[in-house]
């Protein structure tokens, strides 16, 4: 299918970033192939995101005694759920993170959880296990934030 069919909102990304449109478009097209990622992408079609740098860390059910319940009441899903400070990014906020474009979610996440250390522009990405979280560590990532 033509590229516009795969990802019709490429112009949105061109307008909000100084990075080359081609690299952002490539990441977005990859994300369109993911079931959970493409459903989140479809929900923000036509919206203009806020582009921010966030300090990201990771967590897993290993640190929570196997519990995957989130503050929103949903079960945490790997590479889908993120914890945010709800004063800055309320539950349901959709965040596209280009760093994760090659992951199963295509880089798309939804704010479903909170955390005691998650304040301001900090986020916590739900991952498979503690080992994966430790490899990820803490890093500053460019994020495209879609608030509802």
mmCIF file of N, CA, C and O in Angstrom, residues 58-109:
data_model
loop_
_atom_site.group_PDB
_atom_site.id
_atom_site.type_symbol
_atom_site.label_atom_id
_atom_site.label_comp_id
_atom_site.label_asym_id
_atom_site.label_seq_id
_atom_site.Cartn_x
_atom_site.Cartn_y
_atom_site.Cartn_z
ATOM 1 N N UNK A 58 12.837 2.396 34.177
ATOM 2 C CA UNK A 58 11.997 1.243 33.853
ATOM 3 C C UNK A 58 11.617 0.484 35.121
ATOM 4 O O UNK A 58 12.330 0.532 36.123
ATOM 5 N N UNK A 59 10.497 -0.211 35.047
ATOM 6 C CA UNK A 59 10.072 -1.081 36.146
ATOM 7 C C UNK A 59 9.416 -2.312 35.564
ATOM 8 O O UNK A 59 9.081 -2.363 34.376
ATOM 9 N N UNK A 60 9.287 -3.339 36.399
ATOM 10 C CA UNK A 60 8.663 -4.591 35.953
ATOM 11 C C UNK A 60 7.879 -5.187 37.117
ATOM 12 O O UNK A 60 7.970 -4.710 38.249
ATOM 13 N N UNK A 61 7.170 -6.260 36.826
ATOM 14 C CA UNK A 61 6.420 -6.949 37.881
ATOM 15 C C UNK A 61 7.368 -7.570 38.904
ATOM 16 O O UNK A 61 6.976 -7.799 40.048
ATOM 17 N N UNK A 62 8.630 -7.803 38.517
ATOM 18 C CA UNK A 62 9.613 -8.378 39.450
ATOM 19 C C UNK A 62 9.770 -7.514 40.698
ATOM 20 O O UNK A 62 9.909 -8.024 41.806
ATOM 21 N N UNK A 63 9.747 -6.191 40.528
ATOM 22 C CA UNK A 63 9.915 -5.290 41.673
ATOM 23 C C UNK A 63 8.630 -5.132 42.476
ATOM 24 O O UNK A 63 8.644 -4.565 43.556
ATOM 25 N N UNK A 64 7.523 -5.580 41.922
ATOM 26 C CA UNK A 64 6.211 -5.393 42.556
ATOM 27 C C UNK A 64 5.637 -6.703 43.072
ATOM 28 O O UNK A 64 4.414 -6.826 43.222
ATOM 29 N N UNK A 65 6.477 -7.689 43.285
ATOM 30 C CA UNK A 65 5.996 -8.976 43.770
ATOM 31 C C UNK A 65 5.089 -9.683 42.785
ATOM 32 O O UNK A 65 4.207 -10.433 43.166
ATOM 33 N N UNK A 66 5.279 -9.417 41.495
ATOM 34 C CA UNK A 66 4.463 -10.046 40.456
ATOM 35 C C UNK A 66 3.156 -9.328 40.181
ATOM 36 O O UNK A 66 2.400 -9.716 39.298
ATOM 37 N N UNK A 67 2.876 -8.267 40.929
ATOM 38 C CA UNK A 67 1.628 -7.532 40.769
ATOM 39 C C UNK A 67 1.707 -6.629 39.539
ATOM 40 O O UNK A 67 2.640 -5.851 39.391
ATOM 41 N N UNK A 68 0.733 -6.717 38.656
ATOM 42 C CA UNK A 68 0.705 -5.859 37.468
ATOM 43 C C UNK A 68 -0.467 -4.884 37.490
ATOM 44 O O UNK A 68 -0.769 -4.271 36.473
ATOM 45 N N UNK A 69 -1.114 -4.730 38.640
ATOM 46 C CA UNK A 69 -2.198 -3.748 38.751
ATOM 47 C C UNK A 69 -1.592 -2.354 38.691
ATOM 48 O O UNK A 69 -0.524 -2.103 39.231
ATOM 49 N N UNK A 70 -2.271 -1.445 38.005
ATOM 50 C CA UNK A 70 -1.787 -0.071 37.889
ATOM 51 C C UNK A 70 -2.722 0.882 38.622
ATOM 52 O O UNK A 70 -3.828 0.501 39.015
ATOM 53 N N UNK A 71 -2.297 2.115 38.772
ATOM 54 C CA UNK A 71 -3.108 3.133 39.437
ATOM 55 C C UNK A 71 -4.410 3.397 38.682
ATOM 56 O O UNK A 71 -5.401 3.821 39.273
ATOM 57 N N UNK A 72 -4.417 3.140 37.383
ATOM 58 C CA UNK A 72 -5.631 3.355 36.584
ATOM 59 C C UNK A 72 -6.620 2.195 36.712
ATOM 60 O O UNK A 72 -7.747 2.297 36.255
ATOM 61 N N UNK A 73 -6.164 1.091 37.292
ATOM 62 C CA UNK A 73 -7.010 -0.092 37.402
ATOM 63 C C UNK A 73 -6.745 -1.115 36.310
ATOM 64 O O UNK A 73 -7.172 -2.259 36.400
ATOM 65 N N UNK A 74 -6.034 -0.714 35.261
ATOM 66 C CA UNK A 74 -5.683 -1.633 34.169
ATOM 67 C C UNK A 74 -4.494 -2.498 34.594
ATOM 68 O O UNK A 74 -3.747 -2.133 35.502
ATOM 69 N N UNK A 75 -4.323 -3.612 33.949
ATOM 70 C CA UNK A 75 -3.133 -4.431 34.143
ATOM 71 C C UNK A 75 -2.009 -3.852 33.305
ATOM 72 O O UNK A 75 -2.212 -3.475 32.140
ATOM 73 N N UNK A 76 -0.819 -3.754 33.895
ATOM 74 C CA UNK A 76 0.334 -3.225 33.157
ATOM 75 C C UNK A 76 0.672 -4.173 32.010
ATOM 76 O O UNK A 76 0.627 -5.392 32.162
ATOM 77 N N UNK A 77 0.995 -3.584 30.861
ATOM 78 C CA UNK A 77 1.400 -4.350 29.677
ATOM 79 C C UNK A 77 2.808 -3.916 29.283
ATOM 80 O O UNK A 77 3.101 -2.718 29.217
ATOM 81 N N UNK A 78 3.646 -4.900 29.010
ATOM 82 C CA UNK A 78 5.034 -4.646 28.642
ATOM 83 C C UNK A 78 5.089 -3.799 27.373
ATOM 84 O O UNK A 78 4.385 -4.073 26.401
ATOM 85 N N UNK A 79 5.935 -2.768 27.406
ATOM 86 C CA UNK A 79 6.120 -1.835 26.279
ATOM 87 C C UNK A 79 4.798 -1.231 25.801
ATOM 88 O O UNK A 79 4.579 -1.043 24.626
ATOM 89 N N UNK A 80 3.945 -0.928 26.746
ATOM 90 C CA UNK A 80 2.679 -0.262 26.462
ATOM 91 C C UNK A 80 2.363 0.695 27.617
ATOM 92 O O UNK A 80 2.002 1.833 27.394
ATOM 93 N N UNK A 81 2.525 0.212 28.850
ATOM 94 C CA UNK A 81 2.212 0.983 30.046
ATOM 95 C C UNK A 81 3.409 1.826 30.472
ATOM 96 O O UNK A 81 4.536 1.335 30.495
ATOM 97 N N UNK A 82 3.146 3.079 30.812
ATOM 98 C CA UNK A 82 4.161 3.901 31.463
ATOM 99 C C UNK A 82 3.551 4.539 32.703
ATOM 100 O O UNK A 82 2.338 4.754 32.777
ATOM 101 N N UNK A 83 4.414 4.801 33.673
ATOM 102 C CA UNK A 83 4.015 5.537 34.865
ATOM 103 C C UNK A 83 4.433 6.984 34.675
ATOM 104 O O UNK A 83 5.536 7.260 34.187
ATOM 105 N N UNK A 84 3.538 7.903 35.013
ATOM 106 C CA UNK A 84 3.799 9.332 34.882
ATOM 107 C C UNK A 84 3.344 10.048 36.156
ATOM 108 O O UNK A 84 2.657 9.467 36.990
ATOM 109 N N UNK A 85 3.713 11.314 36.255
ATOM 110 C CA UNK A 85 3.186 12.178 37.296
ATOM 111 C C UNK A 85 1.853 12.702 36.766
ATOM 112 O O UNK A 85 1.832 13.463 35.791
ATOM 113 N N UNK A 86 0.721 12.303 37.355
ATOM 114 C CA UNK A 86 -0.582 12.686 36.794
ATOM 115 C C UNK A 86 -0.853 14.190 36.817
ATOM 116 O O UNK A 86 -1.722 14.668 36.099
ATOM 117 N N UNK A 87 -0.084 14.955 37.594
ATOM 118 C CA UNK A 87 -0.241 16.412 37.569
ATOM 119 C C UNK A 87 0.289 16.985 36.255
ATOM 120 O O UNK A 87 -0.149 18.032 35.807
ATOM 121 N N UNK A 88 1.241 16.282 35.631
ATOM 122 C CA UNK A 88 1.824 16.722 34.369
ATOM 123 C C UNK A 88 1.225 15.955 33.183
ATOM 124 O O UNK A 88 0.955 16.533 32.136
ATOM 125 N N UNK A 89 1.092 14.658 33.338
ATOM 126 C CA UNK A 89 0.623 13.777 32.259
ATOM 127 C C UNK A 89 -0.453 12.862 32.834
ATOM 128 O O UNK A 89 -0.157 11.797 33.373
ATOM 129 N N UNK A 90 -1.715 13.256 32.724
ATOM 130 C CA UNK A 90 -2.818 12.493 33.317
ATOM 131 C C UNK A 90 -2.964 11.091 32.719
ATOM 132 O O UNK A 90 -2.476 10.816 31.625
ATOM 133 N N UNK A 91 -3.667 10.239 33.451
ATOM 134 C CA UNK A 91 -3.949 8.893 32.956
ATOM 135 C C UNK A 91 -4.588 9.006 31.577
ATOM 136 O O UNK A 91 -5.431 9.863 31.344
ATOM 137 N N UNK A 92 -4.170 8.140 30.673
ATOM 138 C CA UNK A 92 -4.708 8.151 29.324
ATOM 139 C C UNK A 92 -3.875 8.962 28.348
ATOM 140 O O UNK A 92 -4.121 8.909 27.145
ATOM 141 N N UNK A 93 -2.891 9.723 28.856
ATOM 142 C CA UNK A 93 -2.013 10.473 27.961
ATOM 143 C C UNK A 93 -1.242 9.487 27.099
ATOM 144 O O UNK A 93 -0.727 8.483 27.592
ATOM 145 N N UNK A 94 -1.170 9.754 25.810
ATOM 146 C CA UNK A 94 -0.438 8.892 24.877
ATOM 147 C C UNK A 94 0.902 9.543 24.581
ATOM 148 O O UNK A 94 0.962 10.750 24.318
ATOM 149 N N UNK A 95 1.965 8.751 24.654
ATOM 150 C CA UNK A 95 3.312 9.271 24.428
ATOM 151 C C UNK A 95 4.015 8.402 23.395
ATOM 152 O O UNK A 95 4.093 7.179 23.551
ATOM 153 N N UNK A 96 4.513 9.054 22.342
ATOM 154 C CA UNK A 96 5.328 8.371 21.338
ATOM 155 C C UNK A 96 6.791 8.657 21.662
ATOM 156 O O UNK A 96 7.186 9.805 21.825
ATOM 157 N N UNK A 97 7.586 7.584 21.790
ATOM 158 C CA UNK A 97 9.005 7.712 22.119
ATOM 159 C C UNK A 97 9.809 7.062 20.998
ATOM 160 O O UNK A 97 9.859 5.831 20.887
ATOM 161 N N UNK A 98 10.439 7.864 20.128
ATOM 162 C CA UNK A 98 11.188 7.317 18.990
ATOM 163 C C UNK A 98 12.259 6.296 19.382
ATOM 164 O O UNK A 98 12.530 5.374 18.608
ATOM 165 N N UNK A 99 12.832 6.394 20.560
ATOM 166 C CA UNK A 99 13.837 5.436 21.016
ATOM 167 C C UNK A 99 13.305 4.002 20.930
ATOM 168 O O UNK A 99 14.053 3.063 20.658
ATOM 169 N N UNK A 100 12.017 3.820 21.168
ATOM 170 C CA UNK A 100 11.398 2.492 21.185
ATOM 171 C C UNK A 100 10.737 2.117 19.853
ATOM 172 O O UNK A 100 9.964 1.168 19.787
ATOM 173 N N UNK A 101 11.014 2.833 18.795
ATOM 174 C CA UNK A 101 10.354 2.593 17.500
ATOM 175 C C UNK A 101 10.538 1.169 16.993
ATOM 176 O O UNK A 101 9.667 0.633 16.310
ATOM 177 N N UNK A 102 11.650 0.516 17.318
ATOM 178 C CA UNK A 102 11.911 -0.852 16.855
ATOM 179 C C UNK A 102 11.370 -1.919 17.799
ATOM 180 O O UNK A 102 11.569 -3.106 17.569
ATOM 181 N N UNK A 103 10.718 -1.520 18.870
ATOM 182 C CA UNK A 103 10.153 -2.476 19.823
ATOM 183 C C UNK A 103 8.750 -2.875 19.361
ATOM 184 O O UNK A 103 8.182 -2.244 18.473
ATOM 185 N N UNK A 104 8.169 -3.922 19.971
ATOM 186 C CA UNK A 104 6.854 -4.401 19.514
ATOM 187 C C UNK A 104 5.750 -3.334 19.520
ATOM 188 O O UNK A 104 4.816 -3.413 18.730
ATOM 189 N N UNK A 105 5.852 -2.340 20.384
ATOM 190 C CA UNK A 105 4.830 -1.294 20.453
ATOM 191 C C UNK A 105 5.032 -0.189 19.427
ATOM 192 O O UNK A 105 4.209 0.711 19.317
ATOM 193 N N UNK A 106 6.137 -0.234 18.700
ATOM 194 C CA UNK A 106 6.426 0.799 17.717
ATOM 195 C C UNK A 106 6.746 2.147 18.331
ATOM 196 O O UNK A 106 6.800 3.152 17.643
ATOM 197 N N UNK A 107 6.946 2.187 19.633
ATOM 198 C CA UNK A 107 7.285 3.432 20.313
ATOM 199 C C UNK A 107 6.111 4.117 20.994
ATOM 200 O O UNK A 107 6.267 5.178 21.581
ATOM 201 N N UNK A 108 4.935 3.527 20.939
ATOM 202 C CA UNK A 108 3.723 4.138 21.493
ATOM 203 C C UNK A 108 3.423 3.589 22.886
ATOM 204 O O UNK A 108 3.420 2.379 23.103
ATOM 205 N N UNK A 109 3.121 4.501 23.829
ATOM 206 C CA UNK A 109 2.818 4.145 25.211
ATOM 207 C C UNK A 109 1.590 4.918 25.674
ATOM 208 O O UNK A 109 1.240 5.935 25.103
#
